[in-house]
PDB file of C-alpha atoms in Angstrom:
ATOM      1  CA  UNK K 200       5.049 -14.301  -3.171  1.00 58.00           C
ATOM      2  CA  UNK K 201       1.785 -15.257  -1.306  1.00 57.00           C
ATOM      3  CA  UNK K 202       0.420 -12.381   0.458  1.00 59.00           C
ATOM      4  CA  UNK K 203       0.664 -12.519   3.979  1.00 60.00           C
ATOM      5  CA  UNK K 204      -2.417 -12.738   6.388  1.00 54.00           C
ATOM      6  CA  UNK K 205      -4.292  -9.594   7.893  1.00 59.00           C
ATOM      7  CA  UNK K 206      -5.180 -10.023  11.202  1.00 57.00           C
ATOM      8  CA  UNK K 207      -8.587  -8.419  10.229  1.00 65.00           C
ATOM      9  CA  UNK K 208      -9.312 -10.009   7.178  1.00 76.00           C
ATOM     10  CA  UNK K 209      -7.439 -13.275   6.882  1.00 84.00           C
ATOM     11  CA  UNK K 210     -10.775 -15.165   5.061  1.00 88.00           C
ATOM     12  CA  UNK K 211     -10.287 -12.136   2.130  1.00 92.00           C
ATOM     13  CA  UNK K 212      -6.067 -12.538   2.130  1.00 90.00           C
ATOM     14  CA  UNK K 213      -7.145 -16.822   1.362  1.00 90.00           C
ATOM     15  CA  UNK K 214      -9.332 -16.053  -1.265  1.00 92.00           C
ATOM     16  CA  UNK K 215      -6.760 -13.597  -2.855  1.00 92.00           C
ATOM     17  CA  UNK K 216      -4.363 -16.335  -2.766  1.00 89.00           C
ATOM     18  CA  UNK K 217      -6.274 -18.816  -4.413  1.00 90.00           C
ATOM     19  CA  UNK K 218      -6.194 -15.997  -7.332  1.00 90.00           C
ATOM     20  CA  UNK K 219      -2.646 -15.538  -7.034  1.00 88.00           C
ATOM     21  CA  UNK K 220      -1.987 -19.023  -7.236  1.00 86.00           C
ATOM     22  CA  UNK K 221      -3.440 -20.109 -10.534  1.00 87.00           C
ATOM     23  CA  UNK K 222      -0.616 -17.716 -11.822  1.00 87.00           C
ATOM     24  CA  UNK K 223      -2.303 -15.798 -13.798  1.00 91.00           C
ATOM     25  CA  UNK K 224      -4.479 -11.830 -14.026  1.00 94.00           C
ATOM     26  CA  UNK K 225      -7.726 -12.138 -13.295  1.00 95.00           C
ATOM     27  CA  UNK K 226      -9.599  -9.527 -14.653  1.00 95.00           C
ATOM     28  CA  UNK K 227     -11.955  -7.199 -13.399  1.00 95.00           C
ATOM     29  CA  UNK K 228     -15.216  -8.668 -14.468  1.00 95.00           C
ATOM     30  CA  UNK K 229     -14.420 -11.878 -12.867  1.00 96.00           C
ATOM     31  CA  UNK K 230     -17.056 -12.670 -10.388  1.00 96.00           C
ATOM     32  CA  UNK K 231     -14.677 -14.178  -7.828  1.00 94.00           C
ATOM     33  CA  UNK K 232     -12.809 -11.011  -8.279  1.00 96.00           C
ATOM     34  CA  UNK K 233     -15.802  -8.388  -8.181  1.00 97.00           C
ATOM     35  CA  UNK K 234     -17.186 -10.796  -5.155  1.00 96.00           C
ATOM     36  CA  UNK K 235     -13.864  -9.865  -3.365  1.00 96.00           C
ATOM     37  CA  UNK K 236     -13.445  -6.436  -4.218  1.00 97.00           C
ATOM     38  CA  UNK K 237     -16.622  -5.831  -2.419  1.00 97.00           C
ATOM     39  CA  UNK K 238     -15.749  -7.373   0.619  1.00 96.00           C
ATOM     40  CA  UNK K 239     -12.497  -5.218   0.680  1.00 96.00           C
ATOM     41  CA  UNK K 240     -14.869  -2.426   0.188  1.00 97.00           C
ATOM     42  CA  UNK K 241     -17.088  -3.364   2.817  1.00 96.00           C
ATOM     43  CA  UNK K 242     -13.810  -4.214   5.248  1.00 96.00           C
ATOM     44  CA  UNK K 243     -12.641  -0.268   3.961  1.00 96.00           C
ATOM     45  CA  UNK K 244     -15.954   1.213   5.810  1.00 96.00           C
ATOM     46  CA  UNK K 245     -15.607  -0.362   8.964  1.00 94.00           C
ATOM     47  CA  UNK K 246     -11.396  -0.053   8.800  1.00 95.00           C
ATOM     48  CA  UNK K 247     -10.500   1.754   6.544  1.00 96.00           C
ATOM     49  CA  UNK K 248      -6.822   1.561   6.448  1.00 96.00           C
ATOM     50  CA  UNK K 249      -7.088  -2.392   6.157  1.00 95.00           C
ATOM     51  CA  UNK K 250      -9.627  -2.047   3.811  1.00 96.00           C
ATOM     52  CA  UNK K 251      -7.694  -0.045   1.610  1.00 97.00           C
ATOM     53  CA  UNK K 252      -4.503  -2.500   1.832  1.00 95.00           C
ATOM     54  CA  UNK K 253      -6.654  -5.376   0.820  1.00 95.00           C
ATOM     55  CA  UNK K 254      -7.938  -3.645  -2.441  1.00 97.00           C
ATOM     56  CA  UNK K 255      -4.349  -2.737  -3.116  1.00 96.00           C
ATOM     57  CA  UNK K 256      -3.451  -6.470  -3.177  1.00 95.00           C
ATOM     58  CA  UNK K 257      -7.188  -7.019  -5.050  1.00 96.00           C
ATOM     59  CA  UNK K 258      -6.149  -4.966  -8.133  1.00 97.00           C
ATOM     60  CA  UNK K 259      -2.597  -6.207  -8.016  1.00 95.00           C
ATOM     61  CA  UNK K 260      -4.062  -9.680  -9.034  1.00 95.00           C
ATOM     62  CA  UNK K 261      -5.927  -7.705 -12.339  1.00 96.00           C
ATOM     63  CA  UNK K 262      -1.999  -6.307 -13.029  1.00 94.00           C
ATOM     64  CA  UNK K 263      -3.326  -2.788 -12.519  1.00 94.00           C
ATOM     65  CA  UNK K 264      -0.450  -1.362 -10.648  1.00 94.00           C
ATOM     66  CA  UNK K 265      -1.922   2.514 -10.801  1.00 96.00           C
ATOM     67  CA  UNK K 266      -5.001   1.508  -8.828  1.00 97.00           C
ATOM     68  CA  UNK K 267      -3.322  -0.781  -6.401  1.00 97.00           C
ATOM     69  CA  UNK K 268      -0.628   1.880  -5.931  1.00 97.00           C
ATOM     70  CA  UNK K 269      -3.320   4.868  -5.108  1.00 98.00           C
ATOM     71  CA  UNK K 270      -4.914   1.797  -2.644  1.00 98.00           C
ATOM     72  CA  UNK K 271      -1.533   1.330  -0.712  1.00 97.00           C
ATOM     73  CA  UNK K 272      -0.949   4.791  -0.467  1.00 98.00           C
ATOM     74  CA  UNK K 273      -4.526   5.531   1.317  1.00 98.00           C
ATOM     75  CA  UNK K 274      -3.666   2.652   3.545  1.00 97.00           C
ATOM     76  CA  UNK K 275      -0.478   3.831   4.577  1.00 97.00           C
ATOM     77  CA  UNK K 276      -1.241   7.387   4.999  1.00 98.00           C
ATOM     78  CA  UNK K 277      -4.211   6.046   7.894  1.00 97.00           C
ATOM     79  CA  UNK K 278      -1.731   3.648   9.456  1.00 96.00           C
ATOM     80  CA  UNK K 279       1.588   2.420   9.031  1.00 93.00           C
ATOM     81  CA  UNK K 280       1.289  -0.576   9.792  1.00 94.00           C
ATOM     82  CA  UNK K 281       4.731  -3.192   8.785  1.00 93.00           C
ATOM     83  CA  UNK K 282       2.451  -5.699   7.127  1.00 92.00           C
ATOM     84  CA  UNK K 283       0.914  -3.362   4.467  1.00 94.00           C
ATOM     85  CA  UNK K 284       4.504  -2.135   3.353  1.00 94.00           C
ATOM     86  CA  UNK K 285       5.279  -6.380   3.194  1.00 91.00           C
ATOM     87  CA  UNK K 286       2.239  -7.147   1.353  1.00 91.00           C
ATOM     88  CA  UNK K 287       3.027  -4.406  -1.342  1.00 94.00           C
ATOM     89  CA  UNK K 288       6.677  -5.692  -1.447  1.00 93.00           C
ATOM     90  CA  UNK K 289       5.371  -8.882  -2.285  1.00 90.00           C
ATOM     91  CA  UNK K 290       2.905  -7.743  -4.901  1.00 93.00           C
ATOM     92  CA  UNK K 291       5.357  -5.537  -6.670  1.00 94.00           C
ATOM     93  CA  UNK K 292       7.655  -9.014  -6.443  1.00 91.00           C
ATOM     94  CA  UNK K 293       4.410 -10.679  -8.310  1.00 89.00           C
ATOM     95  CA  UNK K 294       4.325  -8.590 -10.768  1.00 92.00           C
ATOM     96  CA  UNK K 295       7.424  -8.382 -11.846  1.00 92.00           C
ATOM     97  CA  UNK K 296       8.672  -4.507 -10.732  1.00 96.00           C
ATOM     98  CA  UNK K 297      11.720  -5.340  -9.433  1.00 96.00           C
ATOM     99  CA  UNK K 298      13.595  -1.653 -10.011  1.00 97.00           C
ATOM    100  CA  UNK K 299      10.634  -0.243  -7.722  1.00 96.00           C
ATOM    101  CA  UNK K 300      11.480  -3.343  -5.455  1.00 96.00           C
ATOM    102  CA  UNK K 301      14.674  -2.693  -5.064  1.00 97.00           C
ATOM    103  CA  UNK K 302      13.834   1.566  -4.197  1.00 97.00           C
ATOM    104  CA  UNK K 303      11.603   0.415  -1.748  1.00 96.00           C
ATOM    105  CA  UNK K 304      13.832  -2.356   0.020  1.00 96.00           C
ATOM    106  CA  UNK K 305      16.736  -0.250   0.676  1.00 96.00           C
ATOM    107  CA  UNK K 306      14.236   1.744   2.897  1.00 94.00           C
ATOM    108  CA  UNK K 307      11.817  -0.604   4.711  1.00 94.00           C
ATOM    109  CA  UNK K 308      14.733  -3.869   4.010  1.00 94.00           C
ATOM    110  CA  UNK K 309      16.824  -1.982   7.222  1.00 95.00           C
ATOM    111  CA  UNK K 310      17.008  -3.883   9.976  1.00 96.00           C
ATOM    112  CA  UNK K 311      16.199  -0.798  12.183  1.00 93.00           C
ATOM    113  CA  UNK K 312      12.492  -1.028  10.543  1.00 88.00           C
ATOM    114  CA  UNK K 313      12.130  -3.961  12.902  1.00 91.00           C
ATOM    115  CA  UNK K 314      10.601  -6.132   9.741  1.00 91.00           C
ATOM    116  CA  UNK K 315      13.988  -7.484   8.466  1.00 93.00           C
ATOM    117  CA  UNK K 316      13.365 -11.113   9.251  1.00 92.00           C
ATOM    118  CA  UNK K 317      10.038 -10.674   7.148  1.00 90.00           C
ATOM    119  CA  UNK K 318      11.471  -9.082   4.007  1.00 94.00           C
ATOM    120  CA  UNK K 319      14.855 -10.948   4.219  1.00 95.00           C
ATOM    121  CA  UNK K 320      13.753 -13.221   1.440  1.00 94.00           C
ATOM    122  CA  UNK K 321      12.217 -10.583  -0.272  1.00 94.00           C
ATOM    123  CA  UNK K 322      15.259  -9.166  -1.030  1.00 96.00           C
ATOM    124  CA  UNK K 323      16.802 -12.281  -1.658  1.00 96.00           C
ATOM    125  CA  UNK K 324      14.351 -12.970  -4.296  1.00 95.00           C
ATOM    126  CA  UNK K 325      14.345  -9.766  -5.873  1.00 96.00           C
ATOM    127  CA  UNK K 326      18.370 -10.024  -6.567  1.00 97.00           C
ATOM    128  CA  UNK K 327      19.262  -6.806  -4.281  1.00 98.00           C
ATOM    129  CA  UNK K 328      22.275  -9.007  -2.989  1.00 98.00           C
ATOM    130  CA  UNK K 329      24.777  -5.848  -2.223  1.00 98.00           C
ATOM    131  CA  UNK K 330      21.845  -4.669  -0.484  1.00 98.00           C
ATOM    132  CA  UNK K 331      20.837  -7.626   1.464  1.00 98.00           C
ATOM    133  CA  UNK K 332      24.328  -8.166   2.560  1.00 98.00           C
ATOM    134  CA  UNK K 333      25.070  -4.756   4.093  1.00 98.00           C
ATOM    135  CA  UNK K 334      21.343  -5.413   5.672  1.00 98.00           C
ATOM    136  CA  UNK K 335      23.244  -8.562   7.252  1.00 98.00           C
ATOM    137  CA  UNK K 336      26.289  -6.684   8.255  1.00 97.00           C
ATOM    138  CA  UNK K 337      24.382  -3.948  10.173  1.00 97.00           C
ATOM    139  CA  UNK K 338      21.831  -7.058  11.658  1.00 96.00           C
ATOM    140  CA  UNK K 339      24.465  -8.633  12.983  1.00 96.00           C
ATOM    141  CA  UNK K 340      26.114  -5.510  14.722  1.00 96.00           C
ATOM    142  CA  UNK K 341      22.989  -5.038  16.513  1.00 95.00           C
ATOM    143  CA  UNK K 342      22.656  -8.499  17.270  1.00 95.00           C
ATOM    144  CA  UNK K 343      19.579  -9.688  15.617  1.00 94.00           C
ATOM    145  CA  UNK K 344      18.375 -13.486  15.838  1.00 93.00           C
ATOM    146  CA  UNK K 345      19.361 -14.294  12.033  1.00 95.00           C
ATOM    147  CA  UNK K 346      19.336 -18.422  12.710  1.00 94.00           C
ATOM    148  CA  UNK K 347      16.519 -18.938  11.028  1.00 94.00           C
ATOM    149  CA  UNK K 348      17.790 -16.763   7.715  1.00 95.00           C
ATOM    150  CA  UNK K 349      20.482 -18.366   5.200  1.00 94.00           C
ATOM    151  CA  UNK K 350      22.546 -15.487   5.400  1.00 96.00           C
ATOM    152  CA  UNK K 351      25.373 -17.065   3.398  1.00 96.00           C
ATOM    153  CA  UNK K 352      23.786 -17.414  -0.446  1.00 96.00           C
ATOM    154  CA  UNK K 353      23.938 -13.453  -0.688  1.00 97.00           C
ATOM    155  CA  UNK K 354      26.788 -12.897   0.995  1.00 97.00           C
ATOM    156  CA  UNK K 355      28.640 -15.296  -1.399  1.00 95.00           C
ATOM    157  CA  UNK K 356      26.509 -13.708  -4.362  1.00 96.00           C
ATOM    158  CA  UNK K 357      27.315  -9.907  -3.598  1.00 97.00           C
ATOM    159  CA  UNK K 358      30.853 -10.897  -3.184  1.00 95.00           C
ATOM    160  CA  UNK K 359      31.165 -12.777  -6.267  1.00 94.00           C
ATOM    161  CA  UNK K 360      29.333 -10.042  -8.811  1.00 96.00           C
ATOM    162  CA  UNK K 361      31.059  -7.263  -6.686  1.00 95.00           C
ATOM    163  CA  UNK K 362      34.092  -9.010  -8.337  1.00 92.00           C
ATOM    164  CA  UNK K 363      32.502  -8.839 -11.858  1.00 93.00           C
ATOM    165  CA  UNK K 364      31.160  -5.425 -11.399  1.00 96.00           C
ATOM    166  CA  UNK K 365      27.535  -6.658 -11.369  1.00 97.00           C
ATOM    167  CA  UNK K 366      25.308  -4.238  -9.004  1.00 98.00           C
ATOM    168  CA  UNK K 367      21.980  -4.321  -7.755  1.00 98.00           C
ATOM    169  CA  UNK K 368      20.727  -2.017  -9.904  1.00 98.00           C
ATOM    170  CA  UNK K 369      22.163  -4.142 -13.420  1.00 98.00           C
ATOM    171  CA  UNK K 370      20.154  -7.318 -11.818  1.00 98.00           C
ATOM    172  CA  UNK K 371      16.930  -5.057 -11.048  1.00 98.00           C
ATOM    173  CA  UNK K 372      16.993  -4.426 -14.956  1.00 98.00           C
ATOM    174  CA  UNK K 373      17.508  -8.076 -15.998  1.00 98.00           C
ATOM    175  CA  UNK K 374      15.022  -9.502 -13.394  1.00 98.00           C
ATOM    176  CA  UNK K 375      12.734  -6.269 -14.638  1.00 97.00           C
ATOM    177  CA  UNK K 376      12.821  -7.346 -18.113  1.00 98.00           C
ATOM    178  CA  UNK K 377      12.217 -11.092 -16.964  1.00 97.00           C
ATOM    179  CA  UNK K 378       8.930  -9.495 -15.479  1.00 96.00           C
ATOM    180  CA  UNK K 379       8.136  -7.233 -18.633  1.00 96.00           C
ATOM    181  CA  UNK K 380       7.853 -10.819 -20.195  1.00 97.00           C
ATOM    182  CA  UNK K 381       5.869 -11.942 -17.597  1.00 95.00           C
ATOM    183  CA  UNK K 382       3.421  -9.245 -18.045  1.00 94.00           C
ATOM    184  CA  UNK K 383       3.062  -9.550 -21.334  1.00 94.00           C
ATOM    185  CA  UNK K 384       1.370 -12.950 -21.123  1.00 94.00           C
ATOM    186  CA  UNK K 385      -0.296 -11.722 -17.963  1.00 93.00           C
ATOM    187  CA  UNK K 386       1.553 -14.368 -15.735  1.00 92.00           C
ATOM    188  CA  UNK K 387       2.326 -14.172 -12.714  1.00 87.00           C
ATOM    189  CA  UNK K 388       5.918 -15.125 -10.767  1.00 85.00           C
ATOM    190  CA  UNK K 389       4.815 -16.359  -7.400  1.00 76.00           C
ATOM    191  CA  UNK K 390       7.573 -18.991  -6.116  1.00 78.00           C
ATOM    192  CA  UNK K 391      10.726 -19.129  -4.925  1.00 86.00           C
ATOM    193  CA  UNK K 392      13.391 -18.256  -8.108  1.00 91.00           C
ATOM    194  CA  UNK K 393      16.449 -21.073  -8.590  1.00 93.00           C
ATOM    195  CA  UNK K 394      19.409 -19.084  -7.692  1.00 95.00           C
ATOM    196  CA  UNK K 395      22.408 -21.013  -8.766  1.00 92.00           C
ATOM    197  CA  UNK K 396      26.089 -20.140  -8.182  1.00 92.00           C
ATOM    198  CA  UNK K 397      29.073 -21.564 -10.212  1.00 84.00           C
ATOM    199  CA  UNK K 398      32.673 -20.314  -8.505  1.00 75.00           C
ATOM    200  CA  UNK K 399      35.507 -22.272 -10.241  1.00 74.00           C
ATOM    201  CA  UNK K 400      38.827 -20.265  -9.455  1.00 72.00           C
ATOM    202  CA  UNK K 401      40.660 -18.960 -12.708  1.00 68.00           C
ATOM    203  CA  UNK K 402      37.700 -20.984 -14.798  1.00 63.00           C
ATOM    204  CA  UNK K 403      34.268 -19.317 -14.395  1.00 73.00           C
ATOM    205  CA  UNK K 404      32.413 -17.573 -11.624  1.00 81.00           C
ATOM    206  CA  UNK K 405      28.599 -17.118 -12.283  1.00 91.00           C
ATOM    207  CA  UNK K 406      25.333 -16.633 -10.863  1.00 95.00           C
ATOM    208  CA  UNK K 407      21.791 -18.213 -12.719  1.00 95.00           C
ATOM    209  CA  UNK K 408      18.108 -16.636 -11.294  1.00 95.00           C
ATOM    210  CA  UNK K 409      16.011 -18.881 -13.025  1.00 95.00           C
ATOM    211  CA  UNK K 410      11.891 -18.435 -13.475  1.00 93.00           C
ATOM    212  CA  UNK K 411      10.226 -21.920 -12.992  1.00 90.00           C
ATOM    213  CA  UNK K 412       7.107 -21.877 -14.894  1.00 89.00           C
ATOM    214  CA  UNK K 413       4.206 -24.885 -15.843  1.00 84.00           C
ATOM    215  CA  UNK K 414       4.277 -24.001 -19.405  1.00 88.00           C
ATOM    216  CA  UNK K 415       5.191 -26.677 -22.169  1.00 91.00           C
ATOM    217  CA  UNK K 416       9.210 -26.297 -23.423  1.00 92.00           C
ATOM    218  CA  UNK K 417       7.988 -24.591 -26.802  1.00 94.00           C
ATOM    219  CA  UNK K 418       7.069 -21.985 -24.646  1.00 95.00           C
ATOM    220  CA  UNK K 419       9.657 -21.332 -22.509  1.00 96.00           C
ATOM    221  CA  UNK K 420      11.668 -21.126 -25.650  1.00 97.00           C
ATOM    222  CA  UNK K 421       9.534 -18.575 -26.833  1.00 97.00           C
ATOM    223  CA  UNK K 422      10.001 -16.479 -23.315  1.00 97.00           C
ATOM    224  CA  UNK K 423      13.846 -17.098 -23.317  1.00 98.00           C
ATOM    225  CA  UNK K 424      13.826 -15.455 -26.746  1.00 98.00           C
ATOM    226  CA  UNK K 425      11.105 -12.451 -25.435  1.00 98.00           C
ATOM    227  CA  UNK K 426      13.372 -11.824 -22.925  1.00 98.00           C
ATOM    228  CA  UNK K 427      16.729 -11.446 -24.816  1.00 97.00           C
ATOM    229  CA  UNK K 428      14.749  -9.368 -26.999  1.00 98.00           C
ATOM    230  CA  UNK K 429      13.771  -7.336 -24.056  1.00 98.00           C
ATOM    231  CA  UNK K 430      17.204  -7.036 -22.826  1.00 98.00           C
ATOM    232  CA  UNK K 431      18.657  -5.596 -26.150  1.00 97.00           C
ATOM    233  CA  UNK K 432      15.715  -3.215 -26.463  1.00 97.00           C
ATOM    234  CA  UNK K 433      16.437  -1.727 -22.842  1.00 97.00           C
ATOM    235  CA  UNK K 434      19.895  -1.782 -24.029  1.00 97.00           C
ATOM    236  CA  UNK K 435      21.036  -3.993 -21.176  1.00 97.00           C
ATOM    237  CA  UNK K 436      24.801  -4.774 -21.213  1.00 92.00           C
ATOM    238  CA  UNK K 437      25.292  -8.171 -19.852  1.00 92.00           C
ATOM    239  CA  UNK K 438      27.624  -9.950 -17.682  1.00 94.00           C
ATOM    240  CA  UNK K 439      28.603 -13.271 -17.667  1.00 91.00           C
ATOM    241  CA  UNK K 440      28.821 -13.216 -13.977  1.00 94.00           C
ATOM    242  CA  UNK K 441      24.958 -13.257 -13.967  1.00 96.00           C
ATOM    243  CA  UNK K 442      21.704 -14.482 -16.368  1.00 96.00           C
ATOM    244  CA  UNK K 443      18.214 -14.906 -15.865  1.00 97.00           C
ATOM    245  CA  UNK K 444      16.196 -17.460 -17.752  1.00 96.00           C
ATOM    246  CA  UNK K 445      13.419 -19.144 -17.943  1.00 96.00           C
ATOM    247  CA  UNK K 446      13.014 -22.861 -17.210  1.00 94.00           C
ATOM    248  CA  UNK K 447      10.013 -25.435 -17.251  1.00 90.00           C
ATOM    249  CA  UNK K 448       8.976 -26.540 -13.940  1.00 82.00           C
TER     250      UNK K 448
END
């Protein structure tokens, strides 16, 4: 997901994008990198707590989720402020975490965080359906503005794996293992994934979250195969209700 603008800093948040869009780690002796890293250092002395969001999101782009964890943390602890907890939503979405996605969602997701508009499609794109649709339920009790949301696609999703006995936490570990993949060729997932329901009464009921990538077909062969492999060695049991693949944009 792109990372969202800092009021402070929104020339620094552009240039990260333009990293995050080529779609793949930079690495730390890149001089675009090290050129940016020292403007989030120089933003960290003057605010600090901004400063220390924006080299969170900085070392996200290298895939160096210690650092940019330790970052977010300093940020937080100075100020709370909604945007950093998006932003590191979004990275962890980038680089493929979804288990830790899915932790943090059911916390800051809540509509009573005042944010859920923001991280709806978070949530949406990180497969916590059940989640997303008891988000909805409690969202609409309190009357929240939801026009602008397509609440619909997980409420039919949750209610189609509930009937398979798919949970959040069995897609977290298939979309996880998507994203070990992923990492392994130091890519990163940035778009929107192709969710795709089939419901055909008493024929077949399933749901598709399909990665789009630019690579050639040989190599999204190659990933599709990675990524059963991945499966079987986190000894995923699968469902046909639900799949994740890869596909060539």
């Amino acid at each position: 997901m792109q990372i969202s603008p800092q009021t402070i800093s929104p020339e620094i948040t552009a240039k990260l994008n333009v990293i995050l869009q080529a779609g793949k780690y930079v690495t730390e002796d890149d001089w675009n990198w090290r050129q940016i890293k020292r403007e989030c250092e120089k933003l960290r002395d003057i605010h600090p707590s901004s400063g220390w969001s924006m080299l969170s999101l900085a070392h996200g782009l290298t895939g160096n989720i210690a650092v940019a964890q330790h970052a977010f943390e300093a940020a937080i602890a100075l100020e709370k402020n909604p945007l950093y907890i998006t932003n590191w939503l979004a990275t962890l979405g980038n680089l493929g975490l979804y288990l830790k996605i899915h932790e943090l969602f059911a916390v800051y997701g809540n509509p009573i965080s005042g944010e859920f508009s923001d991280r709806f499609e978070i949530g949406l794109h990180a497969g916590a359906f059940h989640k997303l649709t008891e988000f909805i339920g409690s969202a609409e009790k309190m009357r929240l503005d939801m026009t602008t949301l397509d609440t619909s696609l997980p409420k039919n999703i949750a209610a189609l794996l509930r009937k398979a006995g798919v949970t959040d936490h069995d897609v977290a570990r298939q979309l996880e293992a998507a994203g070990t993949v992923l990492n392994r060729h130091k890519l990163f997932y940035t778009g929107a994934p192709e969710i795709s329901v089939c419901d055909i009464p008493d024929a077949f009921i399933g749901v598709t979250f399909a990665f789009t990538l630019p690579v050639d077909g040989k190599d999204i062969f190659s990933y599709n195969i990675q990524l059963a492999k991945e499966e079987m060695a986190m000894n995923i049991q699968k469902n046909h209700a639900f799949d994740v693949v890869f596909v060539q944009r």
